[in-house]
Each structure stands twice: as C-alpha cells, then as structure tokens.
Coordinates of C-alpha atoms in Angstrom, one line a residue:
X1 CA -41.4 35.3 16.1
X2 CA -43.4 32.1 16.2
X3 CA -41.8 30.0 18.8
X4 CA -44.3 27.2 18.1
X5 CA -42.5 26.6 14.8
X6 CA -39.0 26.8 16.2
X7 CA -36.8 24.2 14.7
X8 CA -34.6 22.0 16.9
X9 CA -31.5 23.7 15.5
X10 CA -32.4 27.0 17.3
X11 CA -32.1 25.2 20.6
X12 CA -28.5 24.1 20.0
X13 CA -25.7 25.5 22.1
X14 CA -23.7 28.4 20.6
X15 CA -20.6 28.0 22.7
X16 CA -18.8 30.6 20.7
X17 CA -21.0 33.2 22.3
X18 CA -20.0 32.4 25.9
X19 CA -18.5 35.4 27.8
X20 CA -15.1 35.2 29.1
X21 CA -14.3 36.1 32.7
X22 CA -13.1 39.5 31.5
X23 CA -16.7 40.7 31.1
X24 CA -17.5 40.5 34.8
X25 CA -17.4 43.9 36.5
X26 CA -15.7 42.4 39.6
X27 CA -13.2 39.6 38.9
X28 CA -12.6 37.5 42.0
X29 CA -9.3 38.2 43.8
X30 CA -6.8 36.0 45.5
X31 CA -7.8 32.8 43.8
X32 CA -5.9 29.6 44.6
X33 CA -2.9 29.0 42.3
X34 CA -3.8 26.7 39.4
X35 CA -0.9 25.0 37.8
X36 CA -0.5 23.8 34.2
X37 CA -3.1 21.1 33.3
X38 CA -5.0 21.7 36.5
X39 CA -8.5 23.0 37.0
X40 CA -10.2 25.1 39.7
X41 CA -13.2 22.9 40.7
X42 CA -16.1 24.7 42.4
X43 CA -18.0 22.5 44.9
X44 CA -21.4 22.7 46.4
X45 CA -20.6 21.6 49.9
X46 CA -23.5 22.1 52.4
X47 CA -23.0 24.6 55.1
X48 CA -21.3 23.2 58.2
X49 CA -20.0 20.1 56.3
X50 CA -16.3 19.3 56.2
X51 CA -15.0 17.3 53.3
X52 CA -11.4 16.3 52.8
X53 CA -9.8 18.0 49.8
X54 CA -12.4 20.8 49.7
X55 CA -11.8 24.2 51.2
X56 CA -14.0 27.2 51.5
X57 CA -12.6 30.2 49.6
X58 CA -13.7 33.8 50.3
X59 CA -13.0 34.9 46.7
X60 CA -15.9 32.8 45.3
X61 CA -17.7 32.2 48.6
X62 CA -17.9 28.5 47.9
X63 CA -15.7 25.4 48.4
X64 CA -13.0 24.8 45.9
X65 CA -10.5 22.0 44.9
X66 CA -7.5 22.4 42.6
X67 CA -6.3 19.4 40.6
X68 CA -6.2 17.7 37.2
X69 CA -9.2 15.6 38.0
X70 CA -11.9 15.7 40.6
X71 CA -11.4 12.9 43.2
X72 CA -14.3 10.4 43.4
X73 CA -15.3 11.3 46.9
X74 CA -15.8 15.0 45.8
X75 CA -17.8 14.1 42.7
X76 CA -21.2 14.3 44.6
X77 CA -20.4 17.9 45.4
X78 CA -19.7 18.9 41.8
X79 CA -22.4 21.4 40.7
X80 CA -24.8 20.5 38.0
X81 CA -25.5 22.3 34.7
X82 CA -27.0 25.8 34.9
X83 CA -26.3 26.2 38.6
X84 CA -24.3 29.0 40.3
X85 CA -21.4 26.7 41.0
X86 CA -21.2 25.6 37.4
X87 CA -21.3 29.2 36.3
X88 CA -18.4 30.2 38.6
X89 CA -16.4 27.1 37.6
X90 CA -16.7 28.0 33.9
X91 CA -15.9 31.6 34.7
X92 CA -12.6 30.6 36.3
X93 CA -11.7 28.0 33.7
X94 CA -12.5 30.0 30.5
X95 CA -10.5 27.6 28.3
X96 CA -12.4 24.5 29.3
X97 CA -16.0 25.0 30.2
X98 CA -17.8 21.9 31.5
X99 CA -19.9 20.0 29.0
X100 CA -23.6 20.6 28.9
X101 CA -26.1 17.8 28.5
X102 CA -28.0 17.5 25.2
X103 CA -31.7 18.5 25.1
X104 CA -34.1 15.7 26.0
X105 CA -35.4 13.9 23.0
X106 CA -39.2 13.8 22.7
X107 CA -39.9 16.6 25.1
X108 CA -42.5 18.8 23.5
X109 CA -44.1 21.8 25.3
X110 CA -47.9 22.4 25.0
X111 CA -49.3 24.9 22.6
X112 CA -50.3 27.3 25.3
X113 CA -46.7 27.4 26.5
X114 CA -45.5 28.3 23.0
X115 CA -48.2 31.0 22.8
X116 CA -46.9 32.5 26.1
X117 CA -43.4 32.5 24.7
X118 CA -44.6 34.3 21.6
X119 CA -46.3 37.0 23.7
X120 CA -43.1 37.5 25.7
X121 CA -41.1 37.8 22.5
X122 CA -43.5 40.2 20.9
X123 CA -43.2 42.5 23.9
X124 CA -39.4 42.4 23.8
X125 CA -39.3 43.0 20.0
X126 CA -41.4 46.1 20.5
X127 CA -38.9 47.5 22.9
X128 CA -40.5 46.4 26.2
X129 CA -38.3 45.7 29.2
X130 CA -40.7 43.5 31.3
X131 CA -43.4 40.9 30.9
X132 CA -45.7 39.6 33.7
X133 CA -46.6 35.9 33.2
X134 CA -49.5 35.6 35.7
X135 CA -51.0 32.2 34.7
X136 CA -52.7 30.3 37.5
X137 CA -50.8 27.5 39.3
X138 CA -50.1 24.5 37.2
X139 CA -50.7 26.0 33.8
X140 CA -47.0 25.8 32.9
X141 CA -45.3 29.1 33.7
X142 CA -41.8 27.5 34.1
X143 CA -41.7 26.1 30.5
X144 CA -43.3 29.2 29.1
X145 CA -40.7 31.4 30.8
X146 CA -37.8 29.3 29.5
X147 CA -39.1 29.4 26.0
X148 CA -39.8 33.1 26.3
X149 CA -36.3 33.9 27.6
X150 CA -34.8 31.8 24.7
X151 CA -36.9 33.8 22.2
X152 CA -35.8 37.1 23.8
X153 CA -32.2 35.9 23.7
X154 CA -32.5 35.3 19.9
X155 CA -34.0 38.7 19.3
X156 CA -31.5 40.7 21.4
X157 CA -28.3 38.7 20.8
X158 CA -28.3 37.9 24.5
X159 CA -25.6 35.7 26.2
X160 CA -26.7 35.3 29.8
X161 CA -29.9 34.4 31.5
X162 CA -30.4 34.6 35.3
X163 CA -33.3 32.6 36.8
X164 CA -34.2 33.6 40.4
X165 CA -36.4 30.8 41.9
X166 CA -38.2 30.5 45.1
X167 CA -37.2 28.2 48.0
X168 CA -36.8 25.4 48.8
X169 CA -33.6 25.3 46.7
X170 CA -33.4 21.6 46.9
X171 CA -36.5 21.4 44.7
X172 CA -36.8 24.6 42.7
X173 CA -33.2 24.8 41.4
X174 CA -33.3 21.2 40.2
X175 CA -36.7 21.7 38.6
X176 CA -35.6 24.8 36.6
X177 CA -32.3 23.2 35.6
X178 CA -34.0 20.1 34.3
X179 CA -36.5 22.2 32.4
X180 CA -33.7 24.2 30.7
X181 CA -31.8 21.0 29.9
X182 CA -34.9 19.3 28.4
X183 CA -35.7 22.3 26.2
X184 CA -32.1 23.1 25.3
X185 CA -30.1 26.2 26.3
X186 CA -30.5 28.0 22.9
X187 CA -26.9 29.0 23.1
X188 CA -27.4 31.0 26.2
X189 CA -25.6 30.7 29.5
X190 CA -28.2 30.0 32.2
X191 CA -27.7 30.4 35.9
X192 CA -30.4 29.4 38.4
X193 CA -30.3 30.7 42.0
X194 CA -32.8 31.4 44.7
X195 CA -33.9 34.7 46.1
X196 CA -31.6 34.4 49.1
X197 CA -28.5 34.1 46.9
X198 CA -28.9 37.3 44.9
X199 CA -25.8 38.8 46.5
X200 CA -23.6 36.1 44.8
X201 CA -24.6 37.2 41.3
X202 CA -24.7 41.0 41.9
X203 CA -21.3 41.5 40.4
X204 CA -22.2 40.1 37.0
X205 CA -24.1 41.4 34.0
X206 CA -27.3 39.7 32.8
X207 CA -29.2 40.1 29.6
X208 CA -32.5 38.4 30.5
X209 CA -33.8 37.7 34.0
X210 CA -36.6 35.4 35.0
X211 CA -38.1 36.4 38.4
X212 CA -40.0 33.3 39.6
X213 CA -42.6 33.9 42.3
X214 CA -42.0 37.6 41.7
X215 CA -44.4 38.6 44.6
X216 CA -41.3 38.0 46.7
X217 CA -40.5 41.6 45.7
X218 CA -43.5 43.2 47.3
X219 CA -41.5 45.3 49.9
X220 CA -38.9 47.8 49.0
X221 CA -37.3 48.1 52.5
X222 CA -35.5 44.7 52.3
X223 CA -32.0 43.8 51.4
X224 CA -33.5 41.5 48.7
X225 CA -35.1 44.5 47.1
X226 CA -31.9 46.5 47.1
X227 CA -30.0 43.6 45.4
X228 CA -32.8 43.1 42.9
X229 CA -32.9 46.7 42.0
X230 CA -29.2 46.6 41.3
X231 CA -29.2 43.3 39.3
X232 CA -32.3 44.0 37.3
X233 CA -31.4 47.6 36.5
X234 CA -34.7 48.7 38.0
X235 CA -34.0 52.4 38.0
X236 CA -32.0 52.4 34.7
X237 CA -33.4 53.9 31.5
X238 CA -35.6 51.5 29.5
X239 CA -33.0 50.9 26.8
X240 CA -30.2 50.1 29.3
X241 CA -31.9 47.4 31.4
X242 CA -32.1 43.6 31.1
X243 CA -35.4 42.1 29.9
X244 CA -37.3 40.8 32.9
X245 CA -39.9 38.0 32.8
X246 CA -41.8 38.1 36.1
X247 CA -43.8 35.0 36.9
X248 CA -46.4 34.7 39.6
X249 CA -50.0 33.5 39.9
X250 CA -50.5 35.9 42.8
X251 CA -48.9 39.3 42.1
X252 CA -49.8 41.0 45.4
X253 CA -52.5 42.0 47.9
X254 CA -52.8 45.7 46.8
X255 CA -51.4 47.9 44.1
X256 CA -48.9 49.2 46.7
X257 CA -47.3 45.7 46.6
X258 CA -46.4 45.9 42.9
X259 CA -43.2 48.1 42.9
X260 CA -41.4 45.3 40.9
X261 CA -43.8 46.1 38.0
X262 CA -42.9 49.8 37.9
X263 CA -40.8 49.4 34.7
X264 CA -43.7 47.9 32.8
X265 CA -46.1 50.6 34.2
X266 CA -43.6 53.4 33.2
X267 CA -43.4 52.1 29.7
X268 CA -47.2 51.7 29.4
X269 CA -47.5 55.4 30.3
X270 CA -44.6 56.5 28.1
X271 CA -42.7 57.8 31.1
X272 CA -39.1 57.5 32.2
X273 CA -38.2 55.3 35.1
X274 CA -37.4 58.3 37.3
X275 CA -41.2 59.0 37.4
X276 CA -41.8 55.5 39.0
X277 CA -38.7 54.5 40.8
X278 CA -35.7 56.0 42.6
X279 CA -32.9 54.3 44.4
X280 CA -33.3 56.4 47.6
X281 CA -37.0 56.4 47.9
X282 CA -38.5 53.5 45.9
X283 CA -41.7 53.2 47.9
X284 CA -42.6 56.9 48.0
X285 CA -41.8 57.4 44.3
X286 CA -43.9 54.4 43.4
X287 CA -46.8 55.5 45.6
X288 CA -46.7 59.0 44.1
X289 CA -46.9 57.5 40.6
X290 CA -49.9 55.3 41.5
X291 CA -51.7 58.3 42.9
X292 CA -50.8 60.4 40.0
X293 CA -52.4 57.9 37.7
X294 CA -55.7 57.6 39.6
X295 CA -55.2 54.8 42.1
X296 CA -57.2 55.5 45.3
X297 CA -54.7 55.9 48.1
X298 CA -55.2 57.2 51.6
X299 CA -52.8 58.2 54.4
X300 CA -52.6 55.4 57.0
X301 CA -50.9 54.9 60.3
X302 CA -47.9 53.1 58.6
X303 CA -47.8 55.1 55.4
X304 CA -50.0 55.1 52.3
X305 CA -52.9 52.6 52.2
X306 CA -55.3 51.5 49.6
X307 CA -58.8 53.0 49.7
X308 CA -61.5 51.0 51.5
X309 CA -64.2 52.1 49.1
X310 CA -65.3 48.9 47.3
X311 CA -66.4 50.7 44.1
X312 CA -63.1 52.6 43.9
X313 CA -61.2 49.4 44.5
X314 CA -62.9 47.6 41.6
X315 CA -62.0 50.6 39.4
X316 CA -58.4 50.5 40.6
X317 CA -58.1 46.7 39.9
X318 CA -59.4 47.2 36.3
X319 CA -57.0 50.2 35.9
X320 CA -53.7 48.5 37.0
X321 CA -54.5 45.5 35.0
X322 CA -55.3 47.5 31.9
X323 CA -52.0 49.2 32.1
X324 CA -50.4 45.9 31.1
X325 CA -53.0 44.2 29.1
X326 CA -54.1 47.1 27.0
X327 CA -50.6 48.1 25.9
X328 CA -49.6 47.0 22.4
X329 CA -48.2 44.4 22.4
X330 CA -49.4 43.4 25.9
X331 CA -47.0 43.3 28.8
X332 CA -49.0 40.6 30.7
X333 CA -50.7 37.3 30.2
X334 CA -53.1 35.7 32.7
X335 CA -54.8 32.4 31.9
X336 CA -57.1 30.4 34.1
X337 CA -56.4 26.7 34.6
X338 CA -58.4 24.8 31.9
X339 CA -59.2 22.0 34.3
X340 CA -61.3 24.5 36.4
X341 CA -61.0 26.1 39.8
X342 CA -59.9 24.1 42.9
X343 CA -62.8 22.5 44.8
X344 CA -62.5 23.9 48.3
X345 CA -64.7 23.6 51.3
X346 CA -64.7 24.0 55.1
X347 CA -64.4 21.0 57.4
X348 CA -65.9 21.6 60.8
X349 CA -64.4 19.8 63.8
X350 CA -66.6 19.2 66.8
X351 CA -64.6 19.9 70.0
X352 CA -65.0 17.7 73.0
X353 CA -66.2 19.5 76.2
X354 CA -62.7 19.5 77.5
X355 CA -61.3 20.8 74.2
X356 CA -64.1 23.4 74.1
X357 CA -63.2 24.6 77.6
X358 CA -59.5 24.9 76.7
X359 CA -60.4 26.7 73.4
X360 CA -62.6 29.3 75.2
X361 CA -59.8 29.9 77.8
X362 CA -57.3 30.5 75.0
X363 CA -59.7 32.8 73.2
X364 CA -60.4 34.8 76.3
X365 CA -56.7 35.2 77.0
X366 CA -56.1 36.3 73.4
X367 CA -58.8 38.9 73.6
X368 CA -57.4 40.4 76.8
X369 CA -53.8 40.5 75.4
X370 CA -55.0 42.0 72.1
X371 CA -57.0 44.6 73.9
X372 CA -54.0 45.6 76.1
X373 CA -51.7 45.7 73.0
X374 CA -54.2 47.9 71.1
X375 CA -54.6 50.4 73.9
X376 CA -50.8 50.6 74.2
X377 CA -50.3 50.6 70.5
X378 CA -47.8 47.8 71.0
X379 CA -47.6 46.2 67.6
X380 CA -45.1 43.6 68.6
X381 CA -47.3 42.5 71.5
X382 CA -50.3 42.3 69.3
X383 CA -48.5 40.2 66.7
X384 CA -47.2 37.8 69.4
X385 CA -50.7 37.4 70.9
X386 CA -52.1 36.5 67.4
X387 CA -49.3 34.0 66.8
X388 CA -49.8 32.3 70.2
X389 CA -53.5 32.0 69.8
X390 CA -53.3 30.4 66.3
X391 CA -50.7 27.9 67.5
X392 CA -52.6 26.9 70.6
X393 CA -55.9 26.7 68.7
X394 CA -54.4 24.5 66.0
X395 CA -52.8 22.2 68.6
X396 CA -56.2 21.3 70.0
X397 CA -57.3 19.9 66.6
X398 CA -54.2 17.8 65.8
X399 CA -56.0 14.5 66.7
X400 CA -59.0 15.2 64.4
X401 CA -56.7 16.1 61.5
X402 CA -54.7 12.9 62.0
X403 CA -57.9 10.9 62.0
X404 CA -59.2 12.5 58.8
X405 CA -55.9 11.9 57.1
X406 CA -55.9 8.2 58.1
X407 CA -59.4 7.8 56.7
X408 CA -58.3 9.3 53.4
X409 CA -55.2 7.0 53.2
X410 CA -57.5 4.0 53.9
X411 CA -59.6 5.1 51.0
X412 CA -56.4 4.9 48.8
X413 CA -55.9 8.6 48.4
X414 CA -52.7 10.5 49.0
X415 CA -53.0 13.5 51.3
X416 CA -51.2 16.9 51.2
X417 CA -51.4 18.5 54.7
X418 CA -50.6 22.2 54.8
X419 CA -49.6 23.7 58.1
X420 CA -48.1 27.0 59.2
X421 CA -46.4 26.0 62.4
X422 CA -43.9 23.3 63.1
X423 CA -43.9 22.6 66.8
X424 CA -47.6 22.9 67.3
X425 CA -48.8 21.3 64.1
X426 CA -46.3 19.7 61.7
X427 CA -44.4 17.7 64.4
X428 CA -47.3 16.3 66.3
X429 CA -49.3 15.5 63.2
X430 CA -46.3 13.7 61.7
X431 CA -45.5 11.8 64.9
X432 CA -49.1 10.6 65.4
X433 CA -49.5 9.5 61.8
X434 CA -46.2 7.5 62.0
X435 CA -47.3 6.0 65.3
X436 CA -50.4 4.7 63.4
X437 CA -48.1 3.1 60.8
X438 CA -48.6 5.7 58.1
X439 CA -45.5 6.8 56.1
X440 CA -45.2 10.6 56.0
X441 CA -43.1 12.8 53.8
X442 CA -41.9 15.8 55.7
X443 CA -41.2 19.2 54.1
X444 CA -40.9 21.6 57.0
X445 CA -38.3 23.1 59.3
X446 CA -35.0 24.6 58.1
X447 CA -32.5 22.0 57.0
X448 CA -34.2 19.2 58.9
X449 CA -34.9 17.1 55.9
X450 CA -33.8 16.5 52.3
X451 CA -36.7 18.3 50.7
X452 CA -36.5 16.7 47.2
X453 CA -36.0 13.3 48.7
X454 CA -39.1 13.8 50.8
X455 CA -41.1 15.1 47.9
X456 CA -40.2 12.1 45.8
X457 CA -41.2 9.7 48.6
X458 CA -44.7 11.2 48.4
X459 CA -44.8 11.5 44.6
X460 CA -43.8 7.8 44.1
X461 CA -46.4 6.7 46.6
X462 CA -43.9 5.4 49.2
X463 CA -45.3 8.0 51.6
X464 CA -49.1 8.4 51.4
X465 CA -49.0 11.7 53.3
X466 CA -47.0 14.9 52.9
X467 CA -46.9 17.4 55.7
X468 CA -45.5 20.7 54.5
X469 CA -45.2 24.4 55.4
X470 CA -44.0 25.8 52.1
X471 CA -46.5 27.8 50.1
X472 CA -45.2 27.6 46.5
X473 CA -42.7 26.0 44.2
X474 CA -43.2 22.3 44.9
X475 CA -45.2 19.9 42.8
X476 CA -47.3 17.2 44.6
X477 CA -49.8 16.4 41.8
X478 CA -50.6 13.0 40.5
X479 CA -49.0 11.7 37.3
X480 CA -46.1 14.2 37.3
X481 CA -43.0 13.4 35.2
X482 CA -40.2 12.9 37.7
X483 CA -36.4 13.1 37.2
X484 CA -34.9 10.1 35.5
X485 CA -38.0 9.4 33.4
X486 CA -40.1 8.1 36.3
X487 CA -43.7 9.1 36.8
X488 CA -45.5 10.1 40.0
X489 CA -48.2 7.8 41.3
X490 CA -51.7 8.3 39.9
X491 CA -53.5 7.9 43.2
X492 CA -55.9 10.9 43.6
X493 CA -54.6 13.7 45.8
X494 CA -56.7 15.5 48.4
X495 CA -55.5 18.4 50.5
X496 CA -56.2 19.7 54.0
X497 CA -55.4 23.1 55.6
X498 CA -54.8 22.3 59.2
X499 CA -55.4 26.0 59.8
X500 CA -57.0 28.5 57.5
X501 CA -54.6 30.8 55.7
X502 CA -55.3 34.4 56.5
X503 CA -54.2 35.3 52.9
X504 CA -56.3 34.0 50.1
X505 CA -53.2 34.5 47.9
X506 CA -51.2 32.1 50.1
X507 CA -54.1 29.7 50.1
X508 CA -54.4 29.6 46.3
X509 CA -50.6 29.0 46.1
X510 CA -50.9 26.0 48.4
X511 CA -53.9 24.4 46.6
X512 CA -51.8 24.7 43.4
X513 CA -49.3 22.2 44.7
X514 CA -51.8 19.3 43.9
X515 CA -54.5 21.0 41.8
X516 CA -52.3 21.5 38.7
X517 CA -51.4 20.2 35.2
X518 CA -54.9 18.9 34.5
X519 CA -55.1 17.1 37.8
X520 CA -58.2 18.1 39.9
X521 CA -57.5 18.0 43.6
X522 CA -60.1 19.0 46.3
X523 CA -59.0 20.9 49.4
X524 CA -60.6 21.1 52.8
X525 CA -60.1 23.8 55.6
X526 CA -60.2 22.4 59.1
X527 CA -61.7 24.6 61.8
X528 CA -63.2 24.3 65.3
X529 CA -67.0 24.4 65.0
X530 CA -68.8 27.5 66.5
X531 CA -65.5 29.4 67.0
X532 CA -63.8 32.4 65.4
X533 CA -61.9 29.8 63.3
X534 CA -65.1 28.9 61.6
X535 CA -65.7 32.5 60.6
X536 CA -62.1 32.9 59.4
X537 CA -62.4 29.8 57.3
X538 CA -65.6 31.0 55.7
X539 CA -63.8 34.2 54.7
X540 CA -61.0 32.1 53.2
X541 CA -63.3 30.0 51.1
X542 CA -65.1 33.1 49.8
X543 CA -61.9 35.0 49.0
X544 CA -59.6 32.3 47.7
X545 CA -61.2 32.5 44.2
X546 CA -60.6 36.3 44.2
X547 CA -56.9 35.7 44.6
X548 CA -56.7 34.8 40.9
X549 CA -57.2 38.5 40.1
X550 CA -54.2 40.4 39.0
X551 CA -54.0 42.1 42.3
X552 CA -56.1 43.2 45.2
X553 CA -58.9 40.6 45.3
X554 CA -57.5 39.3 48.5
X555 CA -57.4 42.5 50.6
X556 CA -61.1 42.6 51.4
X557 CA -60.7 39.1 53.0
X558 CA -57.7 40.2 55.0
X559 CA -59.6 43.2 56.4
X560 CA -62.5 40.9 57.3
X561 CA -60.2 38.5 59.1
X562 CA -58.5 41.3 61.0
X563 CA -61.9 42.6 62.2
X564 CA -62.9 39.1 63.4
X565 CA -59.7 38.8 65.5
X566 CA -59.8 42.4 66.7
X567 CA -56.5 42.9 64.9
X568 CA -57.6 45.6 62.4
X569 CA -55.4 48.1 64.1
X570 CA -52.3 46.1 63.2
X571 CA -50.4 46.6 59.9
X572 CA -52.0 44.3 57.3
X573 CA -48.6 42.6 56.9
X574 CA -49.1 41.1 60.4
X575 CA -51.7 38.8 58.9
X576 CA -49.6 37.7 55.9
X577 CA -46.0 37.6 57.2
X578 CA -44.5 34.3 56.1
X579 CA -47.2 33.7 53.5
X580 CA -47.1 34.3 49.8

C-alpha cells in the first residue's frame, strides 16, 4: 500500500477501536475506590519524590490520585499522550479516555521515509512477522517506523502499538511521543516505554511492536530478553505473533548477537520458530540454526564463537544479510546517509615528560596485572585491570581535551565531547571548562541532571559544549526542529572522543548524534602519542566505517584491540560492555 499517497483522513483517530480494560490478560487488583463522577488519575512522580495527594499503588506500580479533577499542583505529573502512564489511566477509566492532541499541521515526512514504510507494509502484507530497519544514523528511522507501524495497523486491523525506546527516557520517550503526535495516531493506541520498563507492559497484548535500538537484545541470558521473548511472542508460531519492526543502525558484532532476528530468519528459510528459538535454550537453539545454515562457528572457551577465517567471515556476512534482503518482499532495509560518511581522524596528544612517566608507570602496572589475571584465568581481575588503565590513561589527557574544546568554542563551533567514564573524564572536563567560563551541557551520571533540559541547552546554543556518556538516542545536530516549534542553533558541530571506543559500532552510534539529518559533523579521537592508545585509535578509525555493515564488520577491530592490550584471552564482551 503506497503510504506516500496516504490521505490525511487515514491518520485520524478511530476511537471506536480502542480496547476496553477487559482485553488485558491480567487486570490490576485492589485498585483504590473510585466514586461516582471521580477519575483514577495516574501520575508520573519521579522515584524518591513525595507529593501531597499522590500515593504509590502496587496494583499499577505508579502513583495515583482519585478525584473529580486533578489539583493544579499535581498537573505537572500528569502523563503525556502515548506514555505508559496515559495508557494505564485510560485502561482504568474506560468510559472517559483522555483526549489526544491533533496531528501537527504542515508536518511532512521525506520521500525516503514513505519508501521505508511501504517496504515494511509490503513485508507484513506478505505474511511476514518482522522487519529490520537498519538505515544509518540520522536517515530518519523514527518517522519511518511510525509510518510503517501505522501501515501495518491498517493492513491487520491492529489496535495497539508498543514502542520500546532506548534510554535516556527523558529524551527518547518525548521524541517518540512527539513524532507520533505530529504524524497522527492512525486510530491506534500507542504506548512508548524504555527497555528497562518491559515488565510493566508484559501483562498486555500488542499487535505491532517497534524495537528501537534493537541491538539491546543481543544477549539471551538477561531478564530483558526473557521479557522481550514473552511480549513479542518470540517463540510463537509465525501467524500468532505481533508484527515487530526492529530499528538499529548497528545490529551486532557477530551473527551470534542476532537472536532477536530469529523470526525473520526462520521465515526466510521456510522453517517453524522451533527450529530457531526455544524458551529454555534460546542461545543454543539459535547457534545450532546458524551452523545448520552454513555460518562458520567454532567452539570457544565461553561457548560458540565466530570463525576467525577472514574469507569465511566475508561469506557469512553476505549470507546473513541475504537471508533478509533476498527474501520477497525483503525483510530488511539498509540505506547509507546521503550526506556521506562521518569525517573522522585521530588527534595525537603530546605528553609532557611528567605525564609520560606517569603513563608508562600505569602501562607497566596494567601489563603486570593482566599477565597475572591471564595466568590465573581470573576474568574479573582482567576486566578490572583493563578498566583501571583506561580510566587513569584518560585522566592524564583531561587538560589537553579541555584546551582543544576551548579553541573550538573560540572559533564559534559547538562541541560534542564523548566520554566513557564519569569521575575520571566527564566530571573533570566539565569542571575545568566551567572554570574557564564556558557553559557546558551535561548528559552523564544516573539521575544527576535533567537530560532533556541539558540537551536543549546545547541545542539552543546556551551551552557551547555537551559532555555526554550515552551512545545513542539523543540528537545534537545543527538545525534540529525542537519541541514547541523552536529550531536548534545552526553553529557547526564538531565532536571529540576523549577516549577511543573499543567498539566501532559504539563509535558509529556516537558520531551519529551530530552527523545526521544532512548535517556534516567531523569527529576526532584523542590519544596519547606513541602509546598503545595511538594504536587502538588507529584501529577505531579503520573499523568505524565497517560498522555500517549489517553485522560483523566490527569484530576484526575488536580482536585487534584485544591483542594490543593483551586481553585477547578475555570474552569479547569485556571490550564492549556498556557500549552499543
């Protein structure tokens, strides 16, 4: 169905199709008594905050208020459209759902976003149950996914759409909700949550699910995976599962990290889900299926590993990609950014004699600790040594990073500074910039700052620098359309990695915060000259482009980094934990 010619009428709400509370599998128990003319108000009160008139209730696991109207002092805690709180409030007030805002006048998606929606709809119409939208950062996956979900809803008579977004919730939930409001809800009931709140929606049925930053599902041993498997109907038969739109620019490091794509692979091979996924042994079942279909796997210390043969790897990459792209209609779409790849280069820092002496001392201590950990096969000790060395090495270069940022600000550029550690990088860099009179937006540390407020300080130009730890799901590019009709400043953006990301996938996600939506933004990787950092940074520059492959282009770089650091005996996850 050609979404590019969809008339405005198809975006109007069809309130008659809303589900009543009776359709939920598990109706909440022991709700507060609601008298005639009263309403059960659900409130988004931050954890640890006490507000008069709002009480936390275990039945809904949120704060509630019962009354005819919502007191003015509680109004700021009233959940917005398409949020979990609004969904629960409507569920418990079936006779009077909250009003939804009208679609934004004049909002028109780009043609490439309509084309993506058409591809998603074609897959659903042919009986597919999953689509991978793997466009590069900044191409417009959010709008494409919303249009695609609306199209699937029209085709299948759907009623509910669940959107699972990445953190930070203060930014991502608002971004998705604004996009849905701007495009119109198409008569569907939308609920936007983050990955850490899956448990709150596990008791409800969903017709269409958008899994944003789906690479969050790489590991099947987590509670997140178990909840996802239940909510998405992962192990159900193809005709009994919701339709899933998985969006990510960086699907995974190896084919073994793609278990969330098992439903699409099973359909591509004409096989039942039992051949690709089981509830009890999801990893083993998926591994067996990959091996059965020709993927080169070997037995490793921590389970199955991908082959190290470069020729075989190239064949495997083409194979797993073809399973989705060669199916008819295709189950995947990957498009490069039309404004070109991100310009990225190394930025050597000359250490002073004192700094050099300190660096060499830290490197020597690290090598000794890593050698002891290797001989004792003490994985935890090896990981700890790696973490300490990276923190101490980065701390030695804080002053040079601050000086470079100050020069960029003086040249009337805005700077995005990516760090991995708070106490040894984010905090000292921020403090020294502020001491120099430079305003800094801070997006790091759990619950330390209002993330969206800080992002908007940077985007409007009030803060010329943004220091952040997050990898994905925030926009920091020039000229962005902001909430309320404002526009971001047009000052050119430049980025700096205070430390090289070991994962090219994580690095590519970070550069996509500013290099997006037709805005070109160069990035620089800072490193101490003539040290192991220089070698690691060169690997990152070489491998970051490979991360745009469907999967696997990053693994060679990870292996190279591990060898440089004497950490090739550790599980590969040790190098990428906390990264995308």
